[in-house]
CSV table of C-alpha atoms in Angstrom, one decimal:
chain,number,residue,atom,x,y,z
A,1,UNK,CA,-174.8,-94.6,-131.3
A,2,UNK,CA,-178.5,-92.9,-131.8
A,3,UNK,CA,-181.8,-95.0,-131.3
A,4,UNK,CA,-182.0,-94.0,-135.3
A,5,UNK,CA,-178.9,-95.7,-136.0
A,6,UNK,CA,-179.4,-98.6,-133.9
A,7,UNK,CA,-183.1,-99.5,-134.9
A,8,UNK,CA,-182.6,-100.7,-138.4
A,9,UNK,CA,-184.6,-103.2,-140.2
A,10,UNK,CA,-182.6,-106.6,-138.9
A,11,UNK,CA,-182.2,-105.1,-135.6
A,12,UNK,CA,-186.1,-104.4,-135.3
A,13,UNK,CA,-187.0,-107.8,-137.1
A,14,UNK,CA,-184.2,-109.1,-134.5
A,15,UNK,CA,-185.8,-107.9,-131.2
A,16,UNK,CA,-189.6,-109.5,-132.5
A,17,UNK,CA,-188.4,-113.0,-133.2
A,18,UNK,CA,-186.2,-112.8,-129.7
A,19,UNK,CA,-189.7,-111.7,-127.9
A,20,UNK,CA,-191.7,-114.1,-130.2
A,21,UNK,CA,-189.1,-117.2,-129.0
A,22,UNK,CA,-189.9,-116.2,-125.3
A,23,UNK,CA,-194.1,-116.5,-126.2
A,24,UNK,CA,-193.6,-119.5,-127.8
A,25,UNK,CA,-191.4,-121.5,-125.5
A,26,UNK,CA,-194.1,-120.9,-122.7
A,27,UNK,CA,-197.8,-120.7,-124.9
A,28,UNK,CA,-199.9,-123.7,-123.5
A,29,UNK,CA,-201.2,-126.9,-125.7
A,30,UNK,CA,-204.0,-125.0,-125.3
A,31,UNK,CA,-203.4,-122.3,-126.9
A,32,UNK,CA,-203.5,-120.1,-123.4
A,33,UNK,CA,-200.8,-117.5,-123.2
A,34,UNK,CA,-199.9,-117.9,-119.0
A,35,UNK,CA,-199.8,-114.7,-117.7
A,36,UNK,CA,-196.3,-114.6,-116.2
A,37,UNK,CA,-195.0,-118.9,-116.2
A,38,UNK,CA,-192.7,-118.4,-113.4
A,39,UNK,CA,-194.4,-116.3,-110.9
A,40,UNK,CA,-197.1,-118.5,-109.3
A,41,UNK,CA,-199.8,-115.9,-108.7
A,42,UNK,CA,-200.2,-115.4,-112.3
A,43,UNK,CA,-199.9,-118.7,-113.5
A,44,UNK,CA,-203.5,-117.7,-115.7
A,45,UNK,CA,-204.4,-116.8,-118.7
A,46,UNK,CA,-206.0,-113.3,-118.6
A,47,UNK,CA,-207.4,-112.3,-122.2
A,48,UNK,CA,-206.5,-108.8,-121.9
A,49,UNK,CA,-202.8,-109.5,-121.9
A,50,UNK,CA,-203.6,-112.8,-123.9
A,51,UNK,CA,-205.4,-110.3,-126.6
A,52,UNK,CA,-202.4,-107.9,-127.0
A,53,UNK,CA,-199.7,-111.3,-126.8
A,54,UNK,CA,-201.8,-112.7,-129.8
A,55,UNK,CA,-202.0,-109.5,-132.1
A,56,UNK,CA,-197.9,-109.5,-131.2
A,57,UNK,CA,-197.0,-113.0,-132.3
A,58,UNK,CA,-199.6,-111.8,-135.4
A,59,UNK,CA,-197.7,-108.6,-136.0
A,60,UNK,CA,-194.5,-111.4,-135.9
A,61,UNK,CA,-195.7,-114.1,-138.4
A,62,UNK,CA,-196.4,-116.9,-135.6
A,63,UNK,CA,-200.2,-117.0,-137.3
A,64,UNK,CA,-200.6,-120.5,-135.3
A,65,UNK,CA,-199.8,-119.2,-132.1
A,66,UNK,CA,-202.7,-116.8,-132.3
A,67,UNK,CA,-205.0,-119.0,-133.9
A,68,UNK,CA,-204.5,-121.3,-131.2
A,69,UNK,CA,-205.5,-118.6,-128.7
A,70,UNK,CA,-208.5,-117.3,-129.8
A,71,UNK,CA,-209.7,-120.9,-130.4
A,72,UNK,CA,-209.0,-121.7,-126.9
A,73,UNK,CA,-211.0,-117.9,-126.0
A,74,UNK,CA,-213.9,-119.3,-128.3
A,75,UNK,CA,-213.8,-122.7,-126.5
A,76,UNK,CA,-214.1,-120.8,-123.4
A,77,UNK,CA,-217.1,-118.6,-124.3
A,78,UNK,CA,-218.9,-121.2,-126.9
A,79,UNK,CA,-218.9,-123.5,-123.6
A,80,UNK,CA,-220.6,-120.4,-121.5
A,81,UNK,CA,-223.3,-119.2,-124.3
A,82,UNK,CA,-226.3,-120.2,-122.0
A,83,UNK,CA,-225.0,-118.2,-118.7
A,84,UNK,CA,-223.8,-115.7,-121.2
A,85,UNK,CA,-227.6,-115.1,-122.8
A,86,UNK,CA,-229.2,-114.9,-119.2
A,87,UNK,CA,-226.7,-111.9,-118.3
A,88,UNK,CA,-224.3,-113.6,-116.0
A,89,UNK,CA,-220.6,-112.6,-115.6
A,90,UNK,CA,-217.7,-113.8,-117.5
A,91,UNK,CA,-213.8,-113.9,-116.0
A,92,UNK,CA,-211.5,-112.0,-116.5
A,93,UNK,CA,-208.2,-115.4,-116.4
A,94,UNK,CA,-209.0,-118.4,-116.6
A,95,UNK,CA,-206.4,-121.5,-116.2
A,96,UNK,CA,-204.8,-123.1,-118.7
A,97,UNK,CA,-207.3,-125.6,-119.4
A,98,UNK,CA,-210.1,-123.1,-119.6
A,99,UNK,CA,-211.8,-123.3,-116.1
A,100,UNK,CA,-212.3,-120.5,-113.4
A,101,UNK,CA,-210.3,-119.7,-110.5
A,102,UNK,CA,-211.7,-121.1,-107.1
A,103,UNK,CA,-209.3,-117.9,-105.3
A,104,UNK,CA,-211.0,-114.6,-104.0
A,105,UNK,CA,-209.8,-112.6,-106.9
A,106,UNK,CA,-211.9,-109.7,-108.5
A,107,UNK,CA,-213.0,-111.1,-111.7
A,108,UNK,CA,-215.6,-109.0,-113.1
A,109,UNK,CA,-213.3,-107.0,-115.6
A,110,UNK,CA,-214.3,-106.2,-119.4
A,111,UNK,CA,-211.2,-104.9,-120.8
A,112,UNK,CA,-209.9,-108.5,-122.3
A,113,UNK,CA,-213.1,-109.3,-123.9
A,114,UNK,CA,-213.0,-106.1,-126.0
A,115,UNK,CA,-209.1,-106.5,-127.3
A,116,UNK,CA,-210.1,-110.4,-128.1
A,117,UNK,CA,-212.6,-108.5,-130.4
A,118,UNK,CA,-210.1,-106.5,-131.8
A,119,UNK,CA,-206.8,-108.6,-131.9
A,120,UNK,CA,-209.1,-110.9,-134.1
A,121,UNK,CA,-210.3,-108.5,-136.3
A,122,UNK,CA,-207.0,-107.1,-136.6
A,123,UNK,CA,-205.1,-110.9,-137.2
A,124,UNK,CA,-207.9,-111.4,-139.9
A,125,UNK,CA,-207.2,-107.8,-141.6
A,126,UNK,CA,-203.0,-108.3,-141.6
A,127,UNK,CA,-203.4,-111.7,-142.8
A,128,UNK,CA,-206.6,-111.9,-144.3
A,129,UNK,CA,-207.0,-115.4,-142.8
A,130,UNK,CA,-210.6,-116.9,-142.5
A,131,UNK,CA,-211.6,-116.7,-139.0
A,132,UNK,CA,-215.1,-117.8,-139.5
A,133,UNK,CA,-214.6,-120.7,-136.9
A,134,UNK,CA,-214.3,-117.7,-134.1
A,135,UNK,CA,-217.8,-116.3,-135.7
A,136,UNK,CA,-220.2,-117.4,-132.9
A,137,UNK,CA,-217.9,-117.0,-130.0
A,138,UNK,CA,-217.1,-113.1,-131.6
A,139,UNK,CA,-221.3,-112.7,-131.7
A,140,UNK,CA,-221.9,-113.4,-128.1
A,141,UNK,CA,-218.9,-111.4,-126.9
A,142,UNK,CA,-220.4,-108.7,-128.9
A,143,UNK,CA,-223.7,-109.6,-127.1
A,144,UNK,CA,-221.7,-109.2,-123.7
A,145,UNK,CA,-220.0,-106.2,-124.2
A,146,UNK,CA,-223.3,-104.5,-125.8
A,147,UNK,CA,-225.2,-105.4,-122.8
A,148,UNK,CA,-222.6,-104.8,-119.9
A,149,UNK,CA,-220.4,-102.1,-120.4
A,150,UNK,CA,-222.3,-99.9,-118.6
A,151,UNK,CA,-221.7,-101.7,-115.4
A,152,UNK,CA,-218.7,-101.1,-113.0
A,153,UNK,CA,-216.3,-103.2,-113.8
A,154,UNK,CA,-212.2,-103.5,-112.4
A,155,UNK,CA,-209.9,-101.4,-113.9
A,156,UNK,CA,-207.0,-102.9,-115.8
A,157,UNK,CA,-204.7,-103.4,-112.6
A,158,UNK,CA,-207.5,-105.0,-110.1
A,159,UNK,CA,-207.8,-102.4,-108.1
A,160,UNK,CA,-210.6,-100.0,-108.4
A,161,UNK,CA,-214.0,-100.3,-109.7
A,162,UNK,CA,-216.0,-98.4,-111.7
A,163,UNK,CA,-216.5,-97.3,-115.3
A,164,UNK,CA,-212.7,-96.4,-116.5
A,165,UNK,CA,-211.7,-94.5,-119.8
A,166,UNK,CA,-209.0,-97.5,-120.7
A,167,UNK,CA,-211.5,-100.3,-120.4
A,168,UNK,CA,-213.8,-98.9,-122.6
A,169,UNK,CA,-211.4,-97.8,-124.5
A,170,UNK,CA,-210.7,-101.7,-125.2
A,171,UNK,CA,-214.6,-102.5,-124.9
A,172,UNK,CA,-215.2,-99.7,-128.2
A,173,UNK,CA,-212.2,-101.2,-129.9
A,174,UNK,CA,-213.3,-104.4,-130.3
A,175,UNK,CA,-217.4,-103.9,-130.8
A,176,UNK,CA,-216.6,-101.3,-133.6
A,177,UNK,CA,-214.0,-103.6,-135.2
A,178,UNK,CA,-216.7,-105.9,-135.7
A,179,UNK,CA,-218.8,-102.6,-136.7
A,180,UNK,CA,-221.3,-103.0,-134.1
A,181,UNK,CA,-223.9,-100.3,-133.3
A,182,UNK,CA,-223.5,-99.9,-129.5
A,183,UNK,CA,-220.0,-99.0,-130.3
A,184,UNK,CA,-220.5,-95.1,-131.0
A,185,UNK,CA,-222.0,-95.3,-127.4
A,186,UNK,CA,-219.4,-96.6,-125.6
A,187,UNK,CA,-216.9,-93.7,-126.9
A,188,UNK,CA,-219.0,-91.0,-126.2
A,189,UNK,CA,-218.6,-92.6,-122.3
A,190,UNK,CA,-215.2,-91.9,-122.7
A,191,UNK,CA,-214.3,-89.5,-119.9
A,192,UNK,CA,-210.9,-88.3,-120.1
A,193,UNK,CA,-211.5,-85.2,-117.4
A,194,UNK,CA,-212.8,-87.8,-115.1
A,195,UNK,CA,-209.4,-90.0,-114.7
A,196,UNK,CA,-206.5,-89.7,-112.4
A,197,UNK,CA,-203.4,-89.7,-114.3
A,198,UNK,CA,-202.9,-93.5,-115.4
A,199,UNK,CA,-200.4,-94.7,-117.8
A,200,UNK,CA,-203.5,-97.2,-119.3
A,201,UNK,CA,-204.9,-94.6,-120.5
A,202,UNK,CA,-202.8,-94.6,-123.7
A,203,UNK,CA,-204.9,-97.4,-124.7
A,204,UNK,CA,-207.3,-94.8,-125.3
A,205,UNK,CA,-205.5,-93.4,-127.9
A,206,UNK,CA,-203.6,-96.5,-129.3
A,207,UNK,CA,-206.5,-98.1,-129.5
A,208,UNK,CA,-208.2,-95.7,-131.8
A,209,UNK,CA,-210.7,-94.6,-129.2
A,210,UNK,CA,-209.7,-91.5,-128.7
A,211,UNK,CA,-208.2,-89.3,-131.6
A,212,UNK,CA,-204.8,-87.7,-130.9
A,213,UNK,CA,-205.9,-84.1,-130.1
A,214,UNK,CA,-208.2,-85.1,-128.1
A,215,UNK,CA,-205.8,-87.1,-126.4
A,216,UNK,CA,-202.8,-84.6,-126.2
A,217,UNK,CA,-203.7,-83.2,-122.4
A,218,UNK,CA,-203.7,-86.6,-121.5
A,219,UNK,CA,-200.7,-87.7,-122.9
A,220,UNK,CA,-199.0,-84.3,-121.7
A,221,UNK,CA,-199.9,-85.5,-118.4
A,222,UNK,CA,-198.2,-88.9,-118.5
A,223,UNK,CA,-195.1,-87.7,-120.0
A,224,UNK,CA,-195.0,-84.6,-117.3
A,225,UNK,CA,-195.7,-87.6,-114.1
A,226,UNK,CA,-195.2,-91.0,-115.3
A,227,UNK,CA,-192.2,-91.2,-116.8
A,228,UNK,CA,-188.9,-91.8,-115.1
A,229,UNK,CA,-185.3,-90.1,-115.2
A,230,UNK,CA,-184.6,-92.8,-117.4
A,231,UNK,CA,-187.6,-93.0,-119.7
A,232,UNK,CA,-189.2,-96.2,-118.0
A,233,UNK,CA,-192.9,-95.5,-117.3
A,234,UNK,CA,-194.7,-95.5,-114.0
A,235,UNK,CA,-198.5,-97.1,-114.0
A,236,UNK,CA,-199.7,-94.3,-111.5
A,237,UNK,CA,-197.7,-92.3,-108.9
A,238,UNK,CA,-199.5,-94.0,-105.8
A,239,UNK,CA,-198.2,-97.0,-106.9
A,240,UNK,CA,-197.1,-99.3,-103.8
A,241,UNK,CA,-197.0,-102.4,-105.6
A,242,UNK,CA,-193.6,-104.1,-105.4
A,243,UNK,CA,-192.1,-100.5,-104.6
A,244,UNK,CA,-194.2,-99.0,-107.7
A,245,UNK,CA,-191.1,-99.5,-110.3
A,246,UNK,CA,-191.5,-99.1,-114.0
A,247,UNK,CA,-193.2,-101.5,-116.6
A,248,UNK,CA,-191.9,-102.1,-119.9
A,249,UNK,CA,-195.4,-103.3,-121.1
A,250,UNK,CA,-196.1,-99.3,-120.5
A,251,UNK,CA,-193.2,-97.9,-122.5
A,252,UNK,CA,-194.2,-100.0,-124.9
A,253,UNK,CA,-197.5,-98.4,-125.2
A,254,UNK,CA,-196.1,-94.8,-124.7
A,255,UNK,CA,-193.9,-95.4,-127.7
A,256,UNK,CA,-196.9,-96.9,-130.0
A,257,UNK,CA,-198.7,-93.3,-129.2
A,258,UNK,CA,-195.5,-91.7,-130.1
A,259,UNK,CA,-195.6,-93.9,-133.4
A,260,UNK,CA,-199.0,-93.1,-134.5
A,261,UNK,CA,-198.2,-88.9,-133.4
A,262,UNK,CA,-195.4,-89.0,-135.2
A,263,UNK,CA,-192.5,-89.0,-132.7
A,264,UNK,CA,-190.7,-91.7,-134.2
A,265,UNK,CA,-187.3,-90.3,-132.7
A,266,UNK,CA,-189.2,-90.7,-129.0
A,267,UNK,CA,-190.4,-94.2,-130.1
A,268,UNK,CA,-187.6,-95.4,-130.8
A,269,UNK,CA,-185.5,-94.3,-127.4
A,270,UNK,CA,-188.7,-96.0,-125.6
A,271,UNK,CA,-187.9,-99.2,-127.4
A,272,UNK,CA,-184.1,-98.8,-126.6
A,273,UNK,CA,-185.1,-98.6,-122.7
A,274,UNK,CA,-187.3,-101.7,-123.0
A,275,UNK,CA,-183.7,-103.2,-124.9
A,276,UNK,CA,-182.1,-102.2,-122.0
A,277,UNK,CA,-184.3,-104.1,-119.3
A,278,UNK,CA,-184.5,-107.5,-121.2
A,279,UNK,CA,-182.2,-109.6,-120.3
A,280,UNK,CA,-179.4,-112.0,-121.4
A,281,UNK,CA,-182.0,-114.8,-121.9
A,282,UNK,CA,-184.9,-112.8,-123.6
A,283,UNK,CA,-186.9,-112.3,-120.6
A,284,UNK,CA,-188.6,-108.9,-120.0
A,285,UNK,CA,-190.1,-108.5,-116.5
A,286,UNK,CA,-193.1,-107.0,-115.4
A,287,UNK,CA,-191.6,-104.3,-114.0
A,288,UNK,CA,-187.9,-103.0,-112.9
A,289,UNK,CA,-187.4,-101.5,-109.6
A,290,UNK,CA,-183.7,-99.4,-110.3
A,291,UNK,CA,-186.2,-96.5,-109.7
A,292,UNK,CA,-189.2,-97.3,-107.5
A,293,UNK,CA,-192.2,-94.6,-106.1
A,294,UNK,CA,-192.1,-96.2,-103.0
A,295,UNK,CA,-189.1,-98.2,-102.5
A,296,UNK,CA,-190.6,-98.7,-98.8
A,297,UNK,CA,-193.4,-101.2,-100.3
A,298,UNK,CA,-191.2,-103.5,-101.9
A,299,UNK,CA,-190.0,-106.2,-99.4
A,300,UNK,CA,-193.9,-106.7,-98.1
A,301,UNK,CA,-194.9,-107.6,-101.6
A,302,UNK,CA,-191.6,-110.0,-101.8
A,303,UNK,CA,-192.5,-111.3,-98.6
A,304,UNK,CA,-196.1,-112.0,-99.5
A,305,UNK,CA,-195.8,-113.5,-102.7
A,306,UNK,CA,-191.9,-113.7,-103.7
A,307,UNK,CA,-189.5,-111.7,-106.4
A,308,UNK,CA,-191.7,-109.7,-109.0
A,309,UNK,CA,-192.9,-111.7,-112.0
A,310,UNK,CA,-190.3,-112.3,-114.6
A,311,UNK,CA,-190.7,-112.9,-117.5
A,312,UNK,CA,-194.4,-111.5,-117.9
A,313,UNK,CA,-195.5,-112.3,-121.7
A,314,UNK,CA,-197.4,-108.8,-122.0
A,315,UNK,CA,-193.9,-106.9,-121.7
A,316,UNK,CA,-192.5,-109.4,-124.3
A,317,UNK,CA,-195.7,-108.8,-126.5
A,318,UNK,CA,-195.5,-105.0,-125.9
A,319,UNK,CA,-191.7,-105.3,-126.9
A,320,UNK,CA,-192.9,-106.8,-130.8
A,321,UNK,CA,-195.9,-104.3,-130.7
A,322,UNK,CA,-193.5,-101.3,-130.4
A,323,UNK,CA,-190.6,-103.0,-132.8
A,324,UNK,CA,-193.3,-103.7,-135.4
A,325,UNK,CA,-194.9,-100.3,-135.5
A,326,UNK,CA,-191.1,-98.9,-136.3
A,327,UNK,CA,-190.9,-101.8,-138.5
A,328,UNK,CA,-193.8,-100.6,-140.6
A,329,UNK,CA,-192.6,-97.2,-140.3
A,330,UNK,CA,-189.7,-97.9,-142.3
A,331,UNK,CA,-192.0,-99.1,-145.3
């Protein structure tokens, strides 16, 4: 049977409410999405994946659910307005109750205050709900991105620091979805020649930042490296961390470019091999290691902080996100 023939409309409509089941079982009173529930270092919420898990259970009809996040995000930021005003530094996760980690954990990151930004503007276009209660805490993370995106910041995997395409690829999503000025700034910074090959980087394009063409060297790149014999997607090819396997969150976002090119044929087989890695109870893991970079890495990182996290919420999210832009496709 071909992804075409499998991917109807119940079957797509099928795979969102099985994802959206898994978000909701584990979504805080309140209203944090945890990171990963079961796999103790991530027991956070981080609002980069807590950004994309709301515009999923959006994209899936669970309007509550992602109300209930980006009132606990404005909570969060209402409560900091003063630090935020005298140019201090926000977290990137925070716990469930909306207080900093006490660990020695890189923190400075910007890429989760621009896709709360967006995945509000975008839950407010879809549904054309009033989101005026999120109005001040939306102005002073405009006021914080305006004023700090020029500063090194962590990438998206906590590793290197410095101004990266995909952050501000997130940072110009949300500023011009709220049509601010500073936004046309941020994506001329945008440097796409600059960046090792990185399977974030489709945010750029995904994200709107970066317009297909522009983007197609890129994307030629990622196919060419970071995809697998079996159509899973790498995050980079030094990638050491549990054995460097392959994340469903990132085929997800390969298939959403191949949406918006186009390629709805590709798309599709993408969402099959994210089918394929979730498991008899829903789950979706962070990453699967049946083909691993460095399969020499993995037992230090399962020795240091146990088996790799499972489920993690932004694979489930990326799992509706894929399934809904096929959805759409069909209309």
């Amino acid at each position: 049977m071909t992804a075409e023939q499998t991917f109807n409309r119940e079957t797509l409509e099928n795979l969102i409410q099985s994802s959206a089941k898994v978000i909701s079982k584990y979504q805080q009173p309140s209203g944090a999405y945890p990171a990963s529930p079961n796999f103790q270092v991530y027991n956070y919420c981080w609002l980069r994946d807590g950004s994309f898990t709301a515009d999923a259970m959006s994209r899936a009809g669970h309007l509550e659910s992602a109300e209930a996040f980006f009132s606990w995000c404005s909570d969060i930021i209402n409560s900091r307005r003063e630090s935020i005003l005298a140019g201090s530094n926000l977290d990137a996760r925070y716990t469930y109750d909306g207080r900093e980690s006490n660990e020695n954990w890189e923190t400075f990151q910007l890429d989760g205050y621009g896709t709360l930004l967006w995945a509000m503007k975008q839950h407010e276009n879809r549904h054309g709900r009033d989101v005026g209660k999120y109005q001040d805490a939306a102005g002073l993370v405009q006021h914080y991105l305006a004023t700090k995106w020029q500063e090194p910041s962590i990438d998206w995997w906590e590793e290197r620091k410095g101004r990266h395409a995909a952050s501000l690829a997130c940072v110009y999503a949300g500023l011009s979805s709220y049509g601010h000025p500073e936004a046309s700034s941020v994506h001329d910074a945008i440097d796409l020649l600059g960046e090792r090959t990185d399977a974030s980087l489709l945010a750029c394009e995904t994200l709107g930042a970066v317009e297909a063409d522009l983007f197609a060297p890129t994307s030629a790149k990622i196919e060419q490296t970071l995809v697998g014999q079996d159509g899973g997607v790498f995050r980079y090819r030094e990638d050491t961390y549990y054995g460097g396997g392959e994340w469903p969150l990132l085929a997800g976002f390969l298939g959403w470019h191949y949406v918006r090119t186009g390629r709805i044929s590709e798309a599709q087989n993408k969402l099959k091999w994210i089918q394929d890695q979730t498991q008899a109870n829903g789950w979706i893991p962070e990453q699967v290691q049946s083909i691993m970079l460095h399969p020499e890495s993995y037992h230090e990182w399962v020795l240091k902080w146990g088996k790799p996290a499972n489920p993690l919420l932004w694979s489930q999210a990326m799992m509706i996100t894929l399934a809904s832009e096929l959805l759409d496709n069909l209309e």
